[in-house]
Coordinates of C-alpha atoms in Angstrom, one line a residue:
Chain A
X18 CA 24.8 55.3 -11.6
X19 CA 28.0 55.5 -9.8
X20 CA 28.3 56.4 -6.0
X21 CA 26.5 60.0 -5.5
X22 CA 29.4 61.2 -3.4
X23 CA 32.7 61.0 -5.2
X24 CA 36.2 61.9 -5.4
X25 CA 35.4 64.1 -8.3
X26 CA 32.5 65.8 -6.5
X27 CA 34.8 66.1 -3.4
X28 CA 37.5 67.9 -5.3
X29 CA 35.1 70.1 -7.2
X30 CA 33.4 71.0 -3.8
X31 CA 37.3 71.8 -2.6
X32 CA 37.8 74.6 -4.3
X33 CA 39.0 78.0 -2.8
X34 CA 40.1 81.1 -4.8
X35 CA 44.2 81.5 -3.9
X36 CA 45.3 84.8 -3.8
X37 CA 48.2 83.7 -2.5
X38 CA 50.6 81.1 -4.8
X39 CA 54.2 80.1 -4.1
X40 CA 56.8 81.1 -7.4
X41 CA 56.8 77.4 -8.7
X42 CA 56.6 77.6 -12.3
X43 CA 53.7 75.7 -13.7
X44 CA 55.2 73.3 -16.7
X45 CA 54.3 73.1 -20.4
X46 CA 52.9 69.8 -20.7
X47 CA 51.0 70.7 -17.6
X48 CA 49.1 73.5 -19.1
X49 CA 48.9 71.7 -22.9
X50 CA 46.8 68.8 -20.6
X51 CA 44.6 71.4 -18.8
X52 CA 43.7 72.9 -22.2
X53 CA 43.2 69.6 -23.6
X54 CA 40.7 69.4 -21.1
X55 CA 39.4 72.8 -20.9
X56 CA 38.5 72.1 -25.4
X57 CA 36.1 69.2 -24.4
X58 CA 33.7 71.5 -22.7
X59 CA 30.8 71.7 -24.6
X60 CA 30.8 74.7 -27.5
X61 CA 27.8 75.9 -29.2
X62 CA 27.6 74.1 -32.8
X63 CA 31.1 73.2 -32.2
X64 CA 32.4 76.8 -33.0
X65 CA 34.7 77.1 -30.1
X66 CA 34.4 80.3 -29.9
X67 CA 37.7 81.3 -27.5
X68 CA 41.1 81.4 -27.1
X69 CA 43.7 81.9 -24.6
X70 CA 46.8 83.7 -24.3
X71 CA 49.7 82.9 -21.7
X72 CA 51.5 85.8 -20.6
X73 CA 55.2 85.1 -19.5
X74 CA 56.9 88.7 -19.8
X75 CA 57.5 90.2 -16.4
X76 CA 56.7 93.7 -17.7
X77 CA 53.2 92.8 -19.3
X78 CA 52.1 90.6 -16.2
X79 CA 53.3 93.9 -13.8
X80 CA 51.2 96.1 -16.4
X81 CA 47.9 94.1 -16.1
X82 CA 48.6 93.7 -12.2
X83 CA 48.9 96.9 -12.3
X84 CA 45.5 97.7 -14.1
X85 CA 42.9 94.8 -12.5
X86 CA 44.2 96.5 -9.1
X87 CA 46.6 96.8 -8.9
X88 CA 46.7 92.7 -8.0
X89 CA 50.1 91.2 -7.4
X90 CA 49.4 87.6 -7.4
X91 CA 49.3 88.6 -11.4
X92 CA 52.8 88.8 -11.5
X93 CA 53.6 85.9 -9.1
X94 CA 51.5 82.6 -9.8
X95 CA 53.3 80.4 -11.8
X96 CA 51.2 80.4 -15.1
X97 CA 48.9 83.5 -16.1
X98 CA 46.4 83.6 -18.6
X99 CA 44.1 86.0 -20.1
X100 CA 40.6 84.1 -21.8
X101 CA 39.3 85.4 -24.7
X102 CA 35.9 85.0 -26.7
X103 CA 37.0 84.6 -30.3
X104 CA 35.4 85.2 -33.4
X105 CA 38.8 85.9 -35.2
X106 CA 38.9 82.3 -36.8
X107 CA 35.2 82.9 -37.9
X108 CA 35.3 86.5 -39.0
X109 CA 39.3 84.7 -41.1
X110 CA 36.9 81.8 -42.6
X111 CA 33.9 83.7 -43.5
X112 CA 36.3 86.3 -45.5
X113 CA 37.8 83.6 -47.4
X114 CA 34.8 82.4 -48.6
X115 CA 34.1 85.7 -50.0
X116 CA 31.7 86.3 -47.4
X117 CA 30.4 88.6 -44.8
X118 CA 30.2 88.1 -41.0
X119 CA 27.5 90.6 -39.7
X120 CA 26.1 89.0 -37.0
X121 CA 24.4 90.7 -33.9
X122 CA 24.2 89.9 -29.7
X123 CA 24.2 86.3 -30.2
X124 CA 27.5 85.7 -31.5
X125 CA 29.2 87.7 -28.6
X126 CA 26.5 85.9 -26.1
X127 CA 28.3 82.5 -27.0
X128 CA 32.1 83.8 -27.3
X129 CA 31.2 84.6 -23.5
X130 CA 29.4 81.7 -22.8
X131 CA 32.1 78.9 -24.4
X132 CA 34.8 80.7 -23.2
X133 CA 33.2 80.6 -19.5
X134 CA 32.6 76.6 -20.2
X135 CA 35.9 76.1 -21.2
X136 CA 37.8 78.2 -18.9
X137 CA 35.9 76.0 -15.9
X138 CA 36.5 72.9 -17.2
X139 CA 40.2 73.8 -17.7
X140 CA 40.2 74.9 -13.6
X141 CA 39.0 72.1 -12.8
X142 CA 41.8 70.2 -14.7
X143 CA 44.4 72.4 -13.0
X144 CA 42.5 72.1 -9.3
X145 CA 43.0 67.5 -10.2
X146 CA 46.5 68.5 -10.3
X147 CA 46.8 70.5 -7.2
X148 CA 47.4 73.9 -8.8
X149 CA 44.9 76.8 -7.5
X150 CA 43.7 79.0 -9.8
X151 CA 41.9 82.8 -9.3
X152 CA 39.7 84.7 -12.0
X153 CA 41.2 88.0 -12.2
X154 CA 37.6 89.7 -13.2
X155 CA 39.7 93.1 -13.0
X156 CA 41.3 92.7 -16.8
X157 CA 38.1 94.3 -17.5
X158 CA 38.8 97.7 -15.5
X159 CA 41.4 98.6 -18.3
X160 CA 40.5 96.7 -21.5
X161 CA 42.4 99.1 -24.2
X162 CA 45.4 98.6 -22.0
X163 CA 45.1 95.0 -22.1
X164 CA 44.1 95.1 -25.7
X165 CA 47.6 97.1 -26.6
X166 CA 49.6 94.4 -24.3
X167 CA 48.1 91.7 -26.1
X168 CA 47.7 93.0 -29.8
X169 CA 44.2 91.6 -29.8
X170 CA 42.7 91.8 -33.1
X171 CA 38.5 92.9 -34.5
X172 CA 36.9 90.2 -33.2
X173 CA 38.6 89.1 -30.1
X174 CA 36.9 90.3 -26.6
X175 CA 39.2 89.8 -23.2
X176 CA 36.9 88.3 -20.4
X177 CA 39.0 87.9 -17.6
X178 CA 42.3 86.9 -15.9
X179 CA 43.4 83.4 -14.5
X180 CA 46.3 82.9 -12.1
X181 CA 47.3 79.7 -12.3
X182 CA 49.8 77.7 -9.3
X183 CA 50.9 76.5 -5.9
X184 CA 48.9 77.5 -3.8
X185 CA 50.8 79.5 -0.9
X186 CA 47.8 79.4 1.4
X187 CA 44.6 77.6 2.5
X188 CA 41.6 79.9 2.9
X189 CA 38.2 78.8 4.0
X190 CA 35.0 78.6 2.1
X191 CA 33.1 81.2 1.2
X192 CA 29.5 80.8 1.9
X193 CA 27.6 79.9 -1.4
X194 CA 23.5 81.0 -1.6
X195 CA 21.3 77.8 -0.5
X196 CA 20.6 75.9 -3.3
X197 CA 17.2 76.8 -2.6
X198 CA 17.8 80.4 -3.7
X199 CA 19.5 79.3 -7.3
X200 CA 17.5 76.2 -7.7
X201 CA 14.0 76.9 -8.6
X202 CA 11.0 74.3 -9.5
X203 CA 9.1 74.7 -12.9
X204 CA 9.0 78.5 -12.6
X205 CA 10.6 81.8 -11.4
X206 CA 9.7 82.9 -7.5
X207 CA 7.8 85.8 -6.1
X208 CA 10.4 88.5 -4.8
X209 CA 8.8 88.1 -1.6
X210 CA 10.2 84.3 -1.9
X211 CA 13.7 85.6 -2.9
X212 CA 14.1 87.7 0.1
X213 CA 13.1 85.3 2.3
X214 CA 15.8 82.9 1.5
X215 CA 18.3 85.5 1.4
X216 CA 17.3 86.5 5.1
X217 CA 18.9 83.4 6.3
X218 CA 21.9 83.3 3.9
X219 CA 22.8 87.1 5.2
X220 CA 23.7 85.5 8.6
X221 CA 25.7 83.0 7.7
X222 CA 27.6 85.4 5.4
X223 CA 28.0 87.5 8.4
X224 CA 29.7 84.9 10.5
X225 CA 31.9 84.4 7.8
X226 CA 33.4 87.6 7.7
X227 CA 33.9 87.7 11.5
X228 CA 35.8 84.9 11.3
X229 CA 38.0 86.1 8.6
X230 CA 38.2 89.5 11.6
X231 CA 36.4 92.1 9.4
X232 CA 35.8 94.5 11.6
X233 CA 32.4 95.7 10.7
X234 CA 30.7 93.1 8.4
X235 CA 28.0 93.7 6.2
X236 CA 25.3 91.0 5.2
X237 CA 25.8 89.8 1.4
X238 CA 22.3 91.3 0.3
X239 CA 22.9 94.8 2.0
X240 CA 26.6 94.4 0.1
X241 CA 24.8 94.0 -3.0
X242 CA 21.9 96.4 -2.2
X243 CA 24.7 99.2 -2.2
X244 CA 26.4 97.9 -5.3
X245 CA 24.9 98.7 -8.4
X246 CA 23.9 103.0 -7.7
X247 CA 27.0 103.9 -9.7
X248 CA 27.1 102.0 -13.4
X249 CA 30.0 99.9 -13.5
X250 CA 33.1 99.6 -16.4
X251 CA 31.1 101.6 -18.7
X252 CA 33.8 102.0 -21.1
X253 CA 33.2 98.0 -21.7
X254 CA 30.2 98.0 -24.0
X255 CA 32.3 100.9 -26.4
X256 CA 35.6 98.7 -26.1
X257 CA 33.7 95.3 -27.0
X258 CA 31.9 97.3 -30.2
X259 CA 35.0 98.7 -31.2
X260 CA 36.4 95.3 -31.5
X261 CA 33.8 94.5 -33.9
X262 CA 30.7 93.6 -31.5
X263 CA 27.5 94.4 -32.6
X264 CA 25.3 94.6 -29.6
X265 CA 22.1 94.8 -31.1
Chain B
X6 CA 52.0 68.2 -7.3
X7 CA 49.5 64.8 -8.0
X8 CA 50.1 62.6 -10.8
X9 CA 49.4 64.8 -14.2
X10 CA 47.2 62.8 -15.7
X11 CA 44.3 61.8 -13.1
X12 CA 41.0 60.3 -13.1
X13 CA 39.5 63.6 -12.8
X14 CA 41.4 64.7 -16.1
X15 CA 40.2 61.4 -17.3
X16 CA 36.6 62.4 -17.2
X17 CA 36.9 65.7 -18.0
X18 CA 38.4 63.9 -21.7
X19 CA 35.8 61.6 -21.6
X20 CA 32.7 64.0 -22.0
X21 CA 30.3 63.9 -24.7
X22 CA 27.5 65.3 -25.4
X23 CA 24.5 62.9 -25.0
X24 CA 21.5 63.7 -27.6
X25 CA 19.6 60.3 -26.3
X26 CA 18.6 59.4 -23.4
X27 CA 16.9 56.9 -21.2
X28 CA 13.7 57.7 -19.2
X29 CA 15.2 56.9 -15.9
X30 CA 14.7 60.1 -13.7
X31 CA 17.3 62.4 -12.0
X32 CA 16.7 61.6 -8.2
X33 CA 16.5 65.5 -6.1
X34 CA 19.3 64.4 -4.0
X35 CA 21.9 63.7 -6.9
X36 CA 20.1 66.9 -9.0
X37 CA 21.0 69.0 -5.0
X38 CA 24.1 67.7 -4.9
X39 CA 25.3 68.8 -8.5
X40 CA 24.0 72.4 -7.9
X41 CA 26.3 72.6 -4.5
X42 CA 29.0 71.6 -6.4
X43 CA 28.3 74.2 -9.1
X44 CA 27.7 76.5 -6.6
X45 CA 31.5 76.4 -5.5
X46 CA 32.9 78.1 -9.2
X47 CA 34.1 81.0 -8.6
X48 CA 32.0 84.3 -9.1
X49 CA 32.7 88.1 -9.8
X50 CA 32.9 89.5 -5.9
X51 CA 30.8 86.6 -4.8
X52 CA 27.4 88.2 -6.7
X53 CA 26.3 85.0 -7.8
X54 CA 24.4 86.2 -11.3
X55 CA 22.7 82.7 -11.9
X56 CA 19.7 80.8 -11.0
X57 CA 18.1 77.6 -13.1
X58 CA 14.8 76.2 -13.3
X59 CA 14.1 73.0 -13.1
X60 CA 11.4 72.0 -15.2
X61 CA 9.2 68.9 -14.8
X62 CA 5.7 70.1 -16.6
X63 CA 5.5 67.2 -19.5
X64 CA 3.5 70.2 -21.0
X65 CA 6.3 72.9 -21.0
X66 CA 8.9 70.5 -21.7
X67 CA 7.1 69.7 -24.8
X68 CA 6.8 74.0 -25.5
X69 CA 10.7 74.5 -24.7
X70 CA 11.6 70.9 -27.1
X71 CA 9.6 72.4 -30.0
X72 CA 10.6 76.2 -30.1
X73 CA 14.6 74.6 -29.4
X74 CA 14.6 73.1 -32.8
X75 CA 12.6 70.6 -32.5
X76 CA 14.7 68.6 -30.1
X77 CA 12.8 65.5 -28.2
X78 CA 15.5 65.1 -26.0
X79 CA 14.5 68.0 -24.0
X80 CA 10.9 65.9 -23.4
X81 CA 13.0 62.2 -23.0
X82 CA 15.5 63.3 -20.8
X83 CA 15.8 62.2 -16.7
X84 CA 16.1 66.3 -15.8
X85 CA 15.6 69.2 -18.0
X86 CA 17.1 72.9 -16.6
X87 CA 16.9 76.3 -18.1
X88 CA 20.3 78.3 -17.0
X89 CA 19.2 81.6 -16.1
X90 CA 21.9 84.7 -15.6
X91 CA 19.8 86.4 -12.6
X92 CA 20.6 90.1 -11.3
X93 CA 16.7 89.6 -9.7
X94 CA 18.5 89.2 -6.4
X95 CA 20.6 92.3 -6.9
X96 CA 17.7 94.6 -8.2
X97 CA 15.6 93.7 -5.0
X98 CA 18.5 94.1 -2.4
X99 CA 19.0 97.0 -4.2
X100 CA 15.2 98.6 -4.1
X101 CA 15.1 97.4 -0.1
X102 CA 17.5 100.2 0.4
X103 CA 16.2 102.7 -1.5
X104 CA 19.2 102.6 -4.0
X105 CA 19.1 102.9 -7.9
X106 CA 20.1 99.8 -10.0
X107 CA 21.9 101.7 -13.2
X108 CA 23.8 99.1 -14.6
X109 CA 25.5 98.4 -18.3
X110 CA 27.2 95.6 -19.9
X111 CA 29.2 94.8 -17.2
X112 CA 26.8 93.3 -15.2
X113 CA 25.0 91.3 -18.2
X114 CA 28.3 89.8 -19.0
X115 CA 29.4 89.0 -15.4
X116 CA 25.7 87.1 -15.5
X117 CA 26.3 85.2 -18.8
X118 CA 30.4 84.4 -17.5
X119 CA 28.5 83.5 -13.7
X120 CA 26.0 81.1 -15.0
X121 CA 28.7 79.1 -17.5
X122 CA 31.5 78.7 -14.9
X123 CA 28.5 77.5 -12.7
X124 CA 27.1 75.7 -15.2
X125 CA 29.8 73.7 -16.7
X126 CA 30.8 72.9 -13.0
X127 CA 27.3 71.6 -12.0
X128 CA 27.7 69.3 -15.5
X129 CA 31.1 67.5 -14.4
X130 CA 29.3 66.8 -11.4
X131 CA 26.4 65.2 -12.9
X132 CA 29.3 63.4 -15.1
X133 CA 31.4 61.7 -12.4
X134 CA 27.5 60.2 -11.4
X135 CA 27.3 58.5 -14.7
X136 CA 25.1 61.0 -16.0
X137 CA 25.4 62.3 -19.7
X138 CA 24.0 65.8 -20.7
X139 CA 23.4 68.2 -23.7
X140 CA 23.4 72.0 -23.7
X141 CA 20.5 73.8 -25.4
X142 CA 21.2 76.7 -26.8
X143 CA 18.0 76.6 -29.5
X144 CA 16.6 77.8 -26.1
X145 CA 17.5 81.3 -27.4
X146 CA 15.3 80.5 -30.5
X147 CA 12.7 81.9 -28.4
X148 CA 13.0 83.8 -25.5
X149 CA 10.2 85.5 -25.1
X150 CA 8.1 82.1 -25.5
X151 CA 10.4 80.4 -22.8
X152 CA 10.1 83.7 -20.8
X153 CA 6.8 83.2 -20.8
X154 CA 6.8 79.3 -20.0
X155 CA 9.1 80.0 -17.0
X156 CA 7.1 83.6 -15.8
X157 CA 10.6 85.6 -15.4
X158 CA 10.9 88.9 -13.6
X159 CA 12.7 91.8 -15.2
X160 CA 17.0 91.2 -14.8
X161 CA 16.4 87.2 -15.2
X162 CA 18.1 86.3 -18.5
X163 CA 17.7 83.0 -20.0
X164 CA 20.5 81.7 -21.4
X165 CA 20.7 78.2 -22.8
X166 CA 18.9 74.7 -21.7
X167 CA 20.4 71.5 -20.3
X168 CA 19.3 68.1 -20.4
X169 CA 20.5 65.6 -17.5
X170 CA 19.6 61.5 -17.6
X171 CA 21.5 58.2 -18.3
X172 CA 23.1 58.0 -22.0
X173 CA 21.6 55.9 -24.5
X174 CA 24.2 55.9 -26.9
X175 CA 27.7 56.3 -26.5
X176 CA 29.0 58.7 -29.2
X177 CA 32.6 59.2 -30.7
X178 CA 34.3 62.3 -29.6
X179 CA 33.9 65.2 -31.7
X180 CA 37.4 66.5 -32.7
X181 CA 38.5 69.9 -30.8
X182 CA 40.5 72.5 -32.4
X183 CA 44.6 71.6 -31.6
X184 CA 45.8 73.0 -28.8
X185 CA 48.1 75.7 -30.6
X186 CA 44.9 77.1 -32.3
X187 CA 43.6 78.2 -28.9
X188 CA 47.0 78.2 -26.3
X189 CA 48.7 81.4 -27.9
X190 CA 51.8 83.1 -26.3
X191 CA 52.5 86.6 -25.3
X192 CA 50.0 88.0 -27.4
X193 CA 47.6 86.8 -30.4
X194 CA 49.3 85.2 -33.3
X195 CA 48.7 87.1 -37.6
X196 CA 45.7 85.9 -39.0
X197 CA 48.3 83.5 -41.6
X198 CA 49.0 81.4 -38.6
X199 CA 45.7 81.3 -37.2
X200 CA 45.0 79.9 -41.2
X201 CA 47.8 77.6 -41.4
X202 CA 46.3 75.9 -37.9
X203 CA 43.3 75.7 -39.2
X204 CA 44.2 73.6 -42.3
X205 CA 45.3 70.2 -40.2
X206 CA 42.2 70.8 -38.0
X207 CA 39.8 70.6 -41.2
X208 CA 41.7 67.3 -42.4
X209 CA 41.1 65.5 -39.5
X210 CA 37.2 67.1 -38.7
X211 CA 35.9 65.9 -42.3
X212 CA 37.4 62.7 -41.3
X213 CA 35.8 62.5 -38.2
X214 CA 32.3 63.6 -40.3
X215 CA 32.9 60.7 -43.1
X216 CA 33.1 58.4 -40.2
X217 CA 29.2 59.4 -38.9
X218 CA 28.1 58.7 -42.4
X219 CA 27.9 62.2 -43.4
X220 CA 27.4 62.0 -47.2
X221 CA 29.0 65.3 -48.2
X222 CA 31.5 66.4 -45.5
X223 CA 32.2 69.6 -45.2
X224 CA 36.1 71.0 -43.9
X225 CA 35.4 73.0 -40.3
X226 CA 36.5 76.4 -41.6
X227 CA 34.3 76.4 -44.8
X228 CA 31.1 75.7 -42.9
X229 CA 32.1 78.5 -40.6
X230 CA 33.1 80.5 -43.0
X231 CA 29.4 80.1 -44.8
X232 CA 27.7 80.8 -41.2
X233 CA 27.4 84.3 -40.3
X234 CA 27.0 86.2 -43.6
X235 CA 23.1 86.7 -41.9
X236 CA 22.8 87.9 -38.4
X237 CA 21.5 84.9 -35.9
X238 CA 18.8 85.5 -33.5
X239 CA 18.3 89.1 -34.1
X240 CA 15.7 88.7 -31.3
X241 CA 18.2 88.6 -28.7
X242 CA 19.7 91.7 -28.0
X243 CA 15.6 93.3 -28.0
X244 CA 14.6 90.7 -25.5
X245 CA 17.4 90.9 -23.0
X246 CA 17.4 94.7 -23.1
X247 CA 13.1 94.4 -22.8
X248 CA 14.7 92.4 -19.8
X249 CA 16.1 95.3 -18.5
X250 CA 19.6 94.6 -19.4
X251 CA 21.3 98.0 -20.6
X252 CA 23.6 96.8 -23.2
X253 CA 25.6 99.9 -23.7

């Protein structure tokens, strides 16, 4: 085995979400390698299941800044992107062969999840190269909008957002759960367990936001204790069957 | 900017996926190290959906190899892991304060997005040590077995296995789809181009199969295009919602 503590591991442990990013366009060949990357994540049976569409146009980056927030760092990274599970080239192939493509949960499960895999990898590509990057989880608040932006056709599901570019900032790092509350041994813990470790997590998360000068912080489990009352995005699971889902 | 192409990018290229291993074990400190790293992906308003089990137990390894195909990797590997999406946390925070947890499929997506970008994370990490791994997605075979190996509460969803441990074979890179099959501009291309793509990709894939030895190789698109005229896992969508993941 190599050293445990790397430059790899020091870059991945680097990371910061930028909100922030300096106009800098983000070149071709820089993106073509990040992609290049991204595609060597693993993929379920090789089906590589995703896609990703670069948006350039002023007016359709305003119009999805517009609906994820509104969130103006949309409109002025350098490169955005919008990541897409795909079963177009499946659903294309199958109908070719003369045959049918009725599959159920698991075929969107694994758009989601080789998407996700690739969209990390590629960040991590972009991060080697000193670009920041942001999710931009809000795509999802509007997804017929983004749908009519992007012409997305029966089998393609938008995920998310990425802002890609120089970053214009340098935030600190936002307190991650102990690894003893993600990292369990041989078998799921008691709730009793889980709230334990979150006790001491909640303080640190606390200090955090005082430095960052909110004014009235609130620990991460009492955040997420007041979360989930109201369903969230509940036009999702109609949007993602319309497209050709079947959730079952 | 850095140089484009890096060392990081380098590995990143580099991956494989490793389906033999040595019997070398995973030392805790390298396996703690990984997870902080994986920790630091980026996650929907810092919820944190995941969790992963560790799992030791010759016994249960031997369970999870056999209902995943079988696949004696899972038993012969240095570290075995089930990749969990988790809103357990949430649900509990949520009951301490006497508030509902109505969710939809919002939050089961934001889980199965969470648990890849920390997944694939917590992989290059283990990568840059030297380590080689395999995702297991015949994990989803049987999810109520595995649920049962693994005792999971209610909003714990198990999503795919991965096996950690020093390579014992170094494998040829599987080809990826080109990048213009997956980078689109402004919005997604007619299903003629997404064909025409296709067509180099299967030239070069059955070449890369006649190379393995594969007796009758078969073009990429054509075995997709045979793959989903039955529904896979049909299981899945019952278990997760038994799970008490509200898919609508």
């Amino acid at each position: 085995m190599n050293d445990t503590r790397n430059d790899v591991i020091d870059l991945l442990l680097r990371h910061r979400s930028i909100r922030k990013f300096r106009s800098d366009p983000v070149p071709d060949e820089h993106v073509r390698l990040a992609v290049e990357a991204g595609q060597m994540a693993s993929t379920s049976s090789a089906v590589q299941a995703y896609s990703l569409i670069r948006v350039r146009d002023r007016a359709t980056r305003e119009a999805i800044a517009e609906l994820a927030g509104p969130q103006p760092k949309v409109v002025e990274c350098g490169a955005f992107f919008v990541i897409l599970g795909d079963t177009r080239r499946h659903r294309i192939a199958a109908a070719r062969e003369g045959n049918a493509y009725d599959q159920r949960l698991e075929s969107f499960l694994v758009a989601a999840i080789d998407a996700s895999l690739f969209a990390e990898k590629m960040v991590i590509a972009f991060e080697s190269m000193g670009y920041g990057i942001c999710y931009i989880g809000g795509l999802r608040n509007d997804t017929e909008r983004a749908d009519e932006l992007l012409e997305l056709p029966e089998g393609v599901y938008p995920l998310f957002g990425l802002c890609v570019g120089v970053p214009d900032e340098s935030p600190s790092r936002r307190p991650r759960l102990p690894v003893e509350s993600v990292l369990f041994e041989e078998r799921y813990p008691s709730d009793e367990a889980v709230l334990h470790q979150l006790a001491s997590y909640d303080e640190g998360y606390v200090e955090y936001l005082k430095a960052r000068g909110v004014e009235t912080p609130v620990a991460w489990s009492v955040q997420r204790g007041r979360a989930y009352a109201e369903p969230k995005r509940t036009h999702l699971g109609p949007y993602y069957r319309g497209k050709g889902a079947d959730l079952r």
